[in-house]
Amino acid sequence: MLTPRQSADNDWVRKAATSACMRRFDQDYPVPPQPAADSTAQQTYSVLIRRYGLADLQTARTWGYHLPRSDSGDANAATQPITLGQMSESARTVLTAVDPKTGAKVAEFAGKALPERGCQAELERLMPTAAGGPGGPASGGEGIVTDIKAQTFAESRTDANVVAANAAWSSCMKSRGYDISDPLHPAANLSSVDDPAPSAEEIDQAQADVACKHDTNLIGIWFAAESDRQNTLINRHADDLAKVKRALDTEVAQLTVLRHRDWHAGPPPAS
């Protein structure tokens, strides 16, 4: 898979490519600054981000179960695109190549031919050999990377050691005043998770959650159980994954070139 940094770069390049395409039709599509090497936004792309539930005590102390926000106050601002609802009808037409009023496909705008699927597909046109999802080759749809991740996670949940660790975590939470059985959905009883900021009650529970995970070693036990299963499948599908790795190397090389392109100097060639 792409690393968190590469994934953040991929997301930014997609926005930059979309914006460059939109400018060809005199439409605005804001692009945030490139994410820094230590950008908070990269946490969103971590393979293990909350895979076994909230695990970072510092995050729990500040944000409860909320995703951390950047200094600007916008959740993961470096990765948040402008929404369709914020765009004019003209911009939406150019972005999607679809009439927002009728849902019909649009082939041209202001006398210029619109690309297939609109400007939102510009990165795919610039990187035609890229395949899969935003995590890299075979990480979308029914790709082998997706399959391995999904299968091993599902199997790990029923692992005897994980089941016992979950029970120990739940018992620890109960001793702290929280009757919760599922570490993946601990905030179901909290109304503040839908609010812009966490409540004091949410922060208290989140800290207890992480503390109990630490006391019971739930994360370590779960990680080990899933890793064993993933290693088995990695060995079983070594040839297929070697092909994925070669495709990934090519995609990363293309991404590096596009990341350093001057997107304001004019549209790059679609090749």
PDB file of C-alpha atoms in Angstrom:
ATOM      1  CA  MET A   1       0.000   0.000   0.000  1.00  0.00           C
ATOM      2  CA  LEU A   2       0.950   3.650  -0.266  1.00  0.00           C
ATOM      3  CA  THR A   3       2.525   4.977   2.907  1.00  0.00           C
ATOM      4  CA  PRO A   4       0.521   7.580   4.861  1.00  0.00           C
ATOM      5  CA  ARG A   5       2.734  10.335   3.396  1.00  0.00           C
ATOM      6  CA  GLN A   6       2.287   9.007  -0.134  1.00  0.00           C
ATOM      7  CA  SER A   7      -1.473   8.708   0.404  1.00  0.00           C
ATOM      8  CA  ALA A   8      -1.671  12.319   1.605  1.00  0.00           C
ATOM      9  CA  ASP A   9       0.388  13.370  -1.417  1.00  0.00           C
ATOM     10  CA  ASN A  10      -1.887  11.380  -3.709  1.00  0.00           C
ATOM     11  CA  ASP A  11      -4.920  13.123  -2.273  1.00  0.00           C
ATOM     12  CA  TRP A  12      -3.320  16.540  -2.731  1.00  0.00           C
ATOM     13  CA  VAL A  13      -2.194  15.792  -6.295  1.00  0.00           C
ATOM     14  CA  ARG A  14      -5.742  14.701  -7.133  1.00  0.00           C
ATOM     15  CA  LYS A  15      -7.027  18.084  -5.954  1.00  0.00           C
ATOM     16  CA  ALA A  16      -4.289  19.956  -7.801  1.00  0.00           C
ATOM     17  CA  ALA A  17      -5.022  18.053 -11.019  1.00  0.00           C
ATOM     18  CA  THR A  18      -8.743  18.638 -10.616  1.00  0.00           C
ATOM     19  CA  SER A  19      -8.156  22.343 -10.019  1.00  0.00           C
ATOM     20  CA  ALA A  20      -5.930  22.650 -13.109  1.00  0.00           C
ATOM     21  CA  CYS A  21      -8.632  20.987 -15.191  1.00  0.00           C
ATOM     22  CA  MET A  22     -11.319  23.265 -13.740  1.00  0.00           C
ATOM     23  CA  ARG A  23      -9.267  26.377 -14.595  1.00  0.00           C
ATOM     24  CA  ARG A  24      -9.310  25.361 -18.253  1.00  0.00           C
ATOM     25  CA  PHE A  25     -13.049  26.009 -18.074  1.00  0.00           C
ATOM     26  CA  ASP A  26     -12.690  29.175 -15.967  1.00  0.00           C
ATOM     27  CA  GLN A  27     -14.044  27.459 -12.864  1.00  0.00           C
ATOM     28  CA  ASP A  28     -12.557  27.728  -9.387  1.00  0.00           C
ATOM     29  CA  TYR A  29     -11.597  24.672  -7.342  1.00  0.00           C
ATOM     30  CA  PRO A  30      -9.567  25.618  -4.232  1.00  0.00           C
ATOM     31  CA  VAL A  31      -6.504  23.546  -3.408  1.00  0.00           C
ATOM     32  CA  PRO A  32      -4.986  23.586   0.096  1.00  0.00           C
ATOM     33  CA  PRO A  33      -1.226  23.790   0.637  1.00  0.00           C
ATOM     34  CA  GLN A  34       0.720  20.586   0.163  1.00  0.00           C
ATOM     35  CA  PRO A  35       0.631  18.509   3.363  1.00  0.00           C
ATOM     36  CA  ALA A  36       3.783  18.785   5.439  1.00  0.00           C
ATOM     37  CA  ALA A  37       5.842  15.728   6.303  1.00  0.00           C
ATOM     38  CA  ASP A  38       4.393  15.716   9.836  1.00  0.00           C
ATOM     39  CA  SER A  39       0.874  16.719   8.791  1.00  0.00           C
ATOM     40  CA  THR A  40      -1.990  15.669  11.057  1.00  0.00           C
ATOM     41  CA  ALA A  41      -3.861  14.720   7.898  1.00  0.00           C
ATOM     42  CA  GLN A  42      -1.507  11.777   7.368  1.00  0.00           C
ATOM     43  CA  GLN A  43      -3.006  10.038  10.392  1.00  0.00           C
ATOM     44  CA  THR A  44      -6.147   9.506   8.337  1.00  0.00           C
ATOM     45  CA  TYR A  45      -4.208   7.234   5.997  1.00  0.00           C
ATOM     46  CA  SER A  46      -2.415   5.139   8.598  1.00  0.00           C
ATOM     47  CA  VAL A  47      -3.075   1.452   8.047  1.00  0.00           C
ATOM     48  CA  LEU A  48      -3.751   1.019  11.748  1.00  0.00           C
ATOM     49  CA  ILE A  49      -5.647   4.229  12.477  1.00  0.00           C
ATOM     50  CA  ARG A  50      -8.333   3.103  14.919  1.00  0.00           C
ATOM     51  CA  ARG A  51      -8.325  -0.352  13.339  1.00  0.00           C
ATOM     52  CA  TYR A  52      -8.821  -1.806  16.818  1.00  0.00           C
ATOM     53  CA  GLY A  53     -10.533   1.253  18.235  1.00  0.00           C
ATOM     54  CA  LEU A  54      -9.110   4.418  19.767  1.00  0.00           C
ATOM     55  CA  ALA A  55      -5.579   3.752  20.992  1.00  0.00           C
ATOM     56  CA  ASP A  56      -3.798   7.099  21.474  1.00  0.00           C
ATOM     57  CA  LEU A  57      -4.062   8.614  24.948  1.00  0.00           C
ATOM     58  CA  GLN A  58      -3.039  12.115  23.869  1.00  0.00           C
ATOM     59  CA  THR A  59      -5.776  12.139  21.251  1.00  0.00           C
ATOM     60  CA  ALA A  60      -8.277  10.876  23.817  1.00  0.00           C
ATOM     61  CA  ARG A  61      -7.312  13.642  26.274  1.00  0.00           C
ATOM     62  CA  THR A  62      -7.884  16.363  23.691  1.00  0.00           C
ATOM     63  CA  TRP A  63     -10.439  15.067  21.232  1.00  0.00           C
ATOM     64  CA  GLY A  64     -12.209  12.173  22.910  1.00  0.00           C
ATOM     65  CA  TYR A  65     -13.450   9.981  20.062  1.00  0.00           C
ATOM     66  CA  HIS A  66     -13.408  12.888  17.584  1.00  0.00           C
ATOM     67  CA  LEU A  67     -10.825  12.921  14.823  1.00  0.00           C
ATOM     68  CA  PRO A  68      -8.092  15.475  15.595  1.00  0.00           C
ATOM     69  CA  ARG A  69      -8.421  18.787  13.796  1.00  0.00           C
ATOM     70  CA  SER A  70      -5.700  20.921  12.290  1.00  0.00           C
ATOM     71  CA  ASP A  71      -4.720  24.339  13.640  1.00  0.00           C
ATOM     72  CA  SER A  72      -7.174  25.960  11.256  1.00  0.00           C
ATOM     73  CA  GLY A  73     -10.034  24.268  13.074  1.00  0.00           C
ATOM     74  CA  ASP A  74     -11.136  22.180  10.120  1.00  0.00           C
ATOM     75  CA  ALA A  75     -11.076  18.420  10.605  1.00  0.00           C
ATOM     76  CA  ASN A  76      -8.146  17.109   8.570  1.00  0.00           C
ATOM     77  CA  ALA A  77      -8.172  20.319   6.536  1.00  0.00           C
ATOM     78  CA  ALA A  78      -5.423  19.159   4.188  1.00  0.00           C
ATOM     79  CA  THR A  79      -7.563  16.271   2.972  1.00  0.00           C
ATOM     80  CA  GLN A  80     -11.012  17.868   2.858  1.00  0.00           C
ATOM     81  CA  PRO A  81     -12.196  18.737  -0.681  1.00  0.00           C
ATOM     82  CA  ILE A  82     -14.731  21.426  -1.415  1.00  0.00           C
ATOM     83  CA  THR A  83     -18.173  19.827  -1.348  1.00  0.00           C
ATOM     84  CA  LEU A  84     -20.635  19.789  -4.227  1.00  0.00           C
ATOM     85  CA  GLY A  85     -23.037  21.811  -2.121  1.00  0.00           C
ATOM     86  CA  GLN A  86     -20.481  24.623  -1.937  1.00  0.00           C
ATOM     87  CA  MET A  87     -20.048  24.765  -5.709  1.00  0.00           C
ATOM     88  CA  SER A  88     -21.972  26.667  -8.365  1.00  0.00           C
ATOM     89  CA  GLU A  89     -23.986  24.723 -10.922  1.00  0.00           C
ATOM     90  CA  SER A  90     -21.401  25.566 -13.580  1.00  0.00           C
ATOM     91  CA  ALA A  91     -18.546  24.248 -11.437  1.00  0.00           C
ATOM     92  CA  ARG A  92     -20.461  21.075 -10.631  1.00  0.00           C
ATOM     93  CA  THR A  93     -21.098  20.501 -14.325  1.00  0.00           C
ATOM     94  CA  VAL A  94     -17.407  20.825 -15.162  1.00  0.00           C
ATOM     95  CA  LEU A  95     -16.344  18.712 -12.207  1.00  0.00           C
ATOM     96  CA  THR A  96     -18.653  15.792 -12.979  1.00  0.00           C
ATOM     97  CA  ALA A  97     -19.605  16.213 -16.657  1.00  0.00           C
ATOM     98  CA  VAL A  98     -23.195  15.840 -15.478  1.00  0.00           C
ATOM     99  CA  ASP A  99     -25.968  18.428 -15.503  1.00  0.00           C
ATOM    100  CA  PRO A 100     -26.789  18.983 -11.790  1.00  0.00           C
ATOM    101  CA  LYS A 101     -30.396  19.815 -12.671  1.00  0.00           C
ATOM    102  CA  THR A 102     -31.244  16.856 -14.899  1.00  0.00           C
ATOM    103  CA  GLY A 103     -28.570  14.276 -14.150  1.00  0.00           C
ATOM    104  CA  ALA A 104     -27.830  13.986 -17.873  1.00  0.00           C
ATOM    105  CA  LYS A 105     -24.268  13.624 -19.112  1.00  0.00           C
ATOM    106  CA  VAL A 106     -22.706  16.792 -20.534  1.00  0.00           C
ATOM    107  CA  ALA A 107     -20.228  16.611 -23.418  1.00  0.00           C
ATOM    108  CA  GLU A 108     -19.182  20.267 -23.585  1.00  0.00           C
ATOM    109  CA  PHE A 109     -19.135  23.436 -21.541  1.00  0.00           C
ATOM    110  CA  ALA A 110     -18.859  26.997 -22.869  1.00  0.00           C
ATOM    111  CA  GLY A 111     -17.964  25.674 -26.295  1.00  0.00           C
ATOM    112  CA  LYS A 112     -15.193  23.386 -25.010  1.00  0.00           C
ATOM    113  CA  ALA A 113     -15.345  19.596 -24.945  1.00  0.00           C
ATOM    114  CA  LEU A 114     -15.599  18.214 -21.422  1.00  0.00           C
ATOM    115  CA  PRO A 115     -13.431  15.191 -20.624  1.00  0.00           C
ATOM    116  CA  GLU A 116     -15.166  11.921 -19.816  1.00  0.00           C
ATOM    117  CA  ARG A 117     -16.354  11.933 -16.188  1.00  0.00           C
ATOM    118  CA  GLY A 118     -15.360  15.574 -15.891  1.00  0.00           C
ATOM    119  CA  CYS A 119     -12.440  17.150 -14.080  1.00  0.00           C
ATOM    120  CA  GLN A 120     -12.876  14.856 -11.076  1.00  0.00           C
ATOM    121  CA  ALA A 121     -11.231  12.087 -13.143  1.00  0.00           C
ATOM    122  CA  GLU A 122      -8.217  14.169 -14.188  1.00  0.00           C
ATOM    123  CA  LEU A 123      -5.733  12.227 -12.069  1.00  0.00           C
ATOM    124  CA  GLU A 124      -6.835   8.940 -13.641  1.00  0.00           C
ATOM    125  CA  ARG A 125      -6.116  10.464 -17.052  1.00  0.00           C
ATOM    126  CA  LEU A 126      -2.673  11.598 -15.917  1.00  0.00           C
ATOM    127  CA  MET A 127      -1.885   8.240 -14.292  1.00  0.00           C
ATOM    128  CA  PRO A 128      -3.648   5.754 -16.585  1.00  0.00           C
ATOM    129  CA  THR A 129      -1.599   2.818 -15.308  1.00  0.00           C
ATOM    130  CA  ALA A 130      -2.653   3.400 -11.690  1.00  0.00           C
ATOM    131  CA  ALA A 131      -5.179   0.868 -10.460  1.00  0.00           C
ATOM    132  CA  GLY A 132      -7.050   0.155  -7.266  1.00  0.00           C
ATOM    133  CA  GLY A 133      -8.017   2.566  -4.540  1.00  0.00           C
ATOM    134  CA  PRO A 134      -6.460   5.590  -2.833  1.00  0.00           C
ATOM    135  CA  GLY A 135      -4.186   3.245  -0.868  1.00  0.00           C
ATOM    136  CA  GLY A 136      -2.453   2.080  -4.020  1.00  0.00           C
ATOM    137  CA  PRO A 137      -2.808  -0.852  -6.445  1.00  0.00           C
ATOM    138  CA  ALA A 138      -5.259  -3.610  -5.455  1.00  0.00           C
ATOM    139  CA  SER A 139      -6.465  -1.573  -2.457  1.00  0.00           C
ATOM    140  CA  GLY A 140      -9.893  -0.830  -3.869  1.00  0.00           C
ATOM    141  CA  GLY A 141     -12.901  -2.881  -4.848  1.00  0.00           C
ATOM    142  CA  GLU A 142     -12.086  -6.559  -4.852  1.00  0.00           C
ATOM    143  CA  GLY A 143      -8.309  -6.133  -5.046  1.00  0.00           C
ATOM    144  CA  ILE A 144      -6.119  -8.667  -3.301  1.00  0.00           C
ATOM    145  CA  VAL A 145      -4.832  -6.116  -0.780  1.00  0.00           C
ATOM    146  CA  THR A 146      -8.403  -5.250   0.175  1.00  0.00           C
ATOM    147  CA  ASP A 147      -9.329  -8.915   0.371  1.00  0.00           C
ATOM    148  CA  ILE A 148      -6.427  -9.776   2.680  1.00  0.00           C
ATOM    149  CA  LYS A 149      -7.142  -6.823   4.969  1.00  0.00           C
ATOM    150  CA  ALA A 150     -10.837  -7.637   5.185  1.00  0.00           C
ATOM    151  CA  GLN A 151     -10.420 -11.389   5.649  1.00  0.00           C
ATOM    152  CA  THR A 152      -7.756 -11.206   8.323  1.00  0.00           C
ATOM    153  CA  PHE A 153      -9.596  -8.540  10.290  1.00  0.00           C
ATOM    154  CA  ALA A 154     -12.827 -10.552  10.289  1.00  0.00           C
ATOM    155  CA  GLU A 155     -10.995 -13.728  11.318  1.00  0.00           C
ATOM    156  CA  SER A 156      -8.988 -11.969  14.021  1.00  0.00           C
ATOM    157  CA  ARG A 157     -12.157 -10.789  15.755  1.00  0.00           C
ATOM    158  CA  THR A 158     -13.061 -14.404  16.571  1.00  0.00           C
ATOM    159  CA  ASP A 159      -9.538 -15.415  17.620  1.00  0.00           C
ATOM    160  CA  ALA A 160      -9.675 -16.942  21.116  1.00  0.00           C
ATOM    161  CA  ASN A 161      -6.985 -14.630  22.473  1.00  0.00           C
ATOM    162  CA  VAL A 162      -8.708 -11.566  21.016  1.00  0.00           C
ATOM    163  CA  VAL A 163     -12.087 -12.615  22.396  1.00  0.00           C
ATOM    164  CA  ALA A 164     -10.516 -13.028  25.838  1.00  0.00           C
ATOM    165  CA  ALA A 165      -8.756  -9.669  25.581  1.00  0.00           C
ATOM    166  CA  ASN A 166     -11.997  -7.989  24.530  1.00  0.00           C
ATOM    167  CA  ALA A 167     -13.722  -9.467  27.558  1.00  0.00           C
ATOM    168  CA  ALA A 168     -10.916  -8.252  29.806  1.00  0.00           C
ATOM    169  CA  TRP A 169     -11.184  -4.776  28.290  1.00  0.00           C
ATOM    170  CA  SER A 170     -14.943  -4.738  28.827  1.00  0.00           C
ATOM    171  CA  SER A 171     -14.456  -5.823  32.447  1.00  0.00           C
ATOM    172  CA  CYS A 172     -11.888  -3.049  32.934  1.00  0.00           C
ATOM    173  CA  MET A 173     -14.303  -0.502  31.491  1.00  0.00           C
ATOM    174  CA  LYS A 174     -17.065  -1.732  33.792  1.00  0.00           C
ATOM    175  CA  SER A 175     -14.795  -1.272  36.790  1.00  0.00           C
ATOM    176  CA  ARG A 176     -14.447   2.360  35.707  1.00  0.00           C
ATOM    177  CA  GLY A 177     -18.198   2.834  35.422  1.00  0.00           C
ATOM    178  CA  TYR A 178     -18.734   2.102  31.713  1.00  0.00           C
ATOM    179  CA  ASP A 179     -20.895  -0.850  30.648  1.00  0.00           C
ATOM    180  CA  ILE A 180     -19.497  -1.337  27.118  1.00  0.00           C
ATOM    181  CA  SER A 181     -18.771  -4.621  25.362  1.00  0.00           C
ATOM    182  CA  ASP A 182     -17.437  -3.647  21.935  1.00  0.00           C
ATOM    183  CA  PRO A 183     -14.154  -1.692  21.701  1.00  0.00           C
ATOM    184  CA  LEU A 184     -14.933  -0.829  18.075  1.00  0.00           C
ATOM    185  CA  HIS A 185     -18.153   1.000  18.983  1.00  0.00           C
ATOM    186  CA  PRO A 186     -17.537   2.438  22.449  1.00  0.00           C
ATOM    187  CA  ALA A 187     -19.131   5.820  21.757  1.00  0.00           C
ATOM    188  CA  ALA A 188     -22.597   4.574  20.817  1.00  0.00           C
ATOM    189  CA  ASN A 189     -23.966   5.910  24.112  1.00  0.00           C
ATOM    190  CA  LEU A 190     -22.472   9.387  23.660  1.00  0.00           C
ATOM    191  CA  SER A 191     -24.446  12.150  21.962  1.00  0.00           C
ATOM    192  CA  SER A 192     -21.443  14.461  21.735  1.00  0.00           C
ATOM    193  CA  VAL A 193     -19.691  12.374  19.053  1.00  0.00           C
ATOM    194  CA  ASP A 194     -21.805  14.213  16.464  1.00  0.00           C
ATOM    195  CA  ASP A 195     -20.991  17.637  17.925  1.00  0.00           C
ATOM    196  CA  PRO A 196     -18.130  19.828  16.636  1.00  0.00           C
ATOM    197  CA  ALA A 197     -16.215  19.329  19.887  1.00  0.00           C
ATOM    198  CA  PRO A 198     -16.142  16.496  22.445  1.00  0.00           C
ATOM    199  CA  SER A 199     -17.876  16.809  25.788  1.00  0.00           C
ATOM    200  CA  ALA A 200     -16.076  16.331  29.105  1.00  0.00           C
ATOM    201  CA  GLU A 201     -17.987  13.064  29.485  1.00  0.00           C
ATOM    202  CA  GLU A 202     -16.706  11.850  26.118  1.00  0.00           C
ATOM    203  CA  ILE A 203     -13.118  12.742  26.945  1.00  0.00           C
ATOM    204  CA  ASP A 204     -13.337  10.935  30.291  1.00  0.00           C
ATOM    205  CA  GLN A 205     -14.697   7.788  28.653  1.00  0.00           C
ATOM    206  CA  ALA A 206     -12.155   7.914  25.826  1.00  0.00           C
ATOM    207  CA  GLN A 207      -9.289   8.129  28.325  1.00  0.00           C
ATOM    208  CA  ALA A 208     -10.697   5.177  30.247  1.00  0.00           C
ATOM    209  CA  ASP A 209     -11.049   3.273  26.974  1.00  0.00           C
ATOM    210  CA  VAL A 210      -7.390   3.770  26.033  1.00  0.00           C
ATOM    211  CA  ALA A 211      -6.208   3.052  29.578  1.00  0.00           C
ATOM    212  CA  CYS A 212      -8.100  -0.246  29.613  1.00  0.00           C
ATOM    213  CA  LYS A 213      -6.661  -1.189  26.227  1.00  0.00           C
ATOM    214  CA  HIS A 214      -3.215  -0.565  27.682  1.00  0.00           C
ATOM    215  CA  ASP A 215      -3.917  -2.504  30.892  1.00  0.00           C
ATOM    216  CA  THR A 216      -5.256  -5.534  28.998  1.00  0.00           C
ATOM    217  CA  ASN A 217      -2.831  -5.309  26.040  1.00  0.00           C
ATOM    218  CA  LEU A 218      -5.845  -5.576  23.750  1.00  0.00           C
ATOM    219  CA  ILE A 219      -4.132  -3.758  20.878  1.00  0.00           C
ATOM    220  CA  GLY A 220      -0.991  -5.893  21.044  1.00  0.00           C
ATOM    221  CA  ILE A 221      -2.934  -9.150  21.244  1.00  0.00           C
ATOM    222  CA  TRP A 222      -5.249  -8.167  18.388  1.00  0.00           C
ATOM    223  CA  PHE A 223      -2.391  -6.933  16.221  1.00  0.00           C
ATOM    224  CA  ALA A 224      -0.482 -10.195  16.739  1.00  0.00           C
ATOM    225  CA  ALA A 225      -3.518 -12.306  15.888  1.00  0.00           C
ATOM    226  CA  GLU A 226      -4.193 -10.419  12.679  1.00  0.00           C
ATOM    227  CA  SER A 227      -0.515 -10.236  11.718  1.00  0.00           C
ATOM    228  CA  ASP A 228      -0.216 -14.034  11.917  1.00  0.00           C
ATOM    229  CA  ARG A 229      -3.132 -14.403   9.542  1.00  0.00           C
ATOM    230  CA  GLN A 230      -1.842 -11.744   7.184  1.00  0.00           C
ATOM    231  CA  ASN A 231       1.608 -13.309   7.015  1.00  0.00           C
ATOM    232  CA  THR A 232       0.018 -16.620   6.061  1.00  0.00           C
ATOM    233  CA  LEU A 233      -1.914 -15.005   3.206  1.00  0.00           C
ATOM    234  CA  ILE A 234       1.061 -12.887   2.137  1.00  0.00           C
ATOM    235  CA  ASN A 235       3.130 -16.055   1.712  1.00  0.00           C
ATOM    236  CA  ARG A 236       0.280 -17.829  -0.053  1.00  0.00           C
ATOM    237  CA  HIS A 237      -0.158 -15.000  -2.550  1.00  0.00           C
ATOM    238  CA  ALA A 238       3.508 -13.996  -2.889  1.00  0.00           C
ATOM    239  CA  ASP A 239       3.495 -13.978  -6.705  1.00  0.00           C
ATOM    240  CA  ASP A 240       0.365 -11.841  -6.962  1.00  0.00           C
ATOM    241  CA  LEU A 241       1.634  -9.413  -4.327  1.00  0.00           C
ATOM    242  CA  ALA A 242       4.977  -9.104  -6.124  1.00  0.00           C
ATOM    243  CA  LYS A 243       3.028  -7.843  -9.154  1.00  0.00           C
ATOM    244  CA  VAL A 244       1.165  -5.404  -6.910  1.00  0.00           C
ATOM    245  CA  LYS A 245       4.485  -4.147  -5.532  1.00  0.00           C
ATOM    246  CA  ARG A 246       5.842  -3.506  -9.029  1.00  0.00           C
ATOM    247  CA  ALA A 247       2.692  -1.601  -9.921  1.00  0.00           C
ATOM    248  CA  LEU A 248       2.999   0.332  -6.665  1.00  0.00           C
ATOM    249  CA  ASP A 249       6.583   1.348  -7.449  1.00  0.00           C
ATOM    250  CA  THR A 250       5.459   2.683 -10.838  1.00  0.00           C
ATOM    251  CA  GLU A 251       2.563   4.574  -9.281  1.00  0.00           C
ATOM    252  CA  VAL A 252       4.797   6.143  -6.627  1.00  0.00           C
ATOM    253  CA  ALA A 253       7.264   7.285  -9.301  1.00  0.00           C
ATOM    254  CA  GLN A 254       4.433   8.916 -11.270  1.00  0.00           C
ATOM    255  CA  LEU A 255       3.067  10.479  -8.111  1.00  0.00           C
ATOM    256  CA  THR A 256       6.460  11.962  -7.224  1.00  0.00           C
ATOM    257  CA  VAL A 257       6.684  13.679 -10.603  1.00  0.00           C
ATOM    258  CA  LEU A 258       3.174  15.084 -10.313  1.00  0.00           C
ATOM    259  CA  ARG A 259       3.723  16.238  -6.736  1.00  0.00           C
ATOM    260  CA  HIS A 260       6.575  18.490  -7.835  1.00  0.00           C
ATOM    261  CA  ARG A 261       4.828  19.848 -10.922  1.00  0.00           C
ATOM    262  CA  ASP A 262       4.014  23.544 -11.091  1.00  0.00           C
ATOM    263  CA  TRP A 263       0.256  23.190 -11.434  1.00  0.00           C
ATOM    264  CA  HIS A 264      -0.211  26.898 -12.063  1.00  0.00           C
ATOM    265  CA  ALA A 265       2.060  26.897 -15.104  1.00  0.00           C
ATOM    266  CA  GLY A 266      -0.666  25.381 -17.270  1.00  0.00           C
ATOM    267  CA  PRO A 267      -2.239  21.968 -17.774  1.00  0.00           C
ATOM    268  CA  PRO A 268       0.183  19.033 -17.869  1.00  0.00           C
ATOM    269  CA  PRO A 269       0.058  16.676 -20.838  1.00  0.00           C
ATOM    270  CA  ALA A 270      -2.320  13.735 -20.446  1.00  0.00           C
ATOM    271  CA  SER A 271       0.314  11.083 -20.947  1.00  0.00           C
TER     272      SER A 271
END
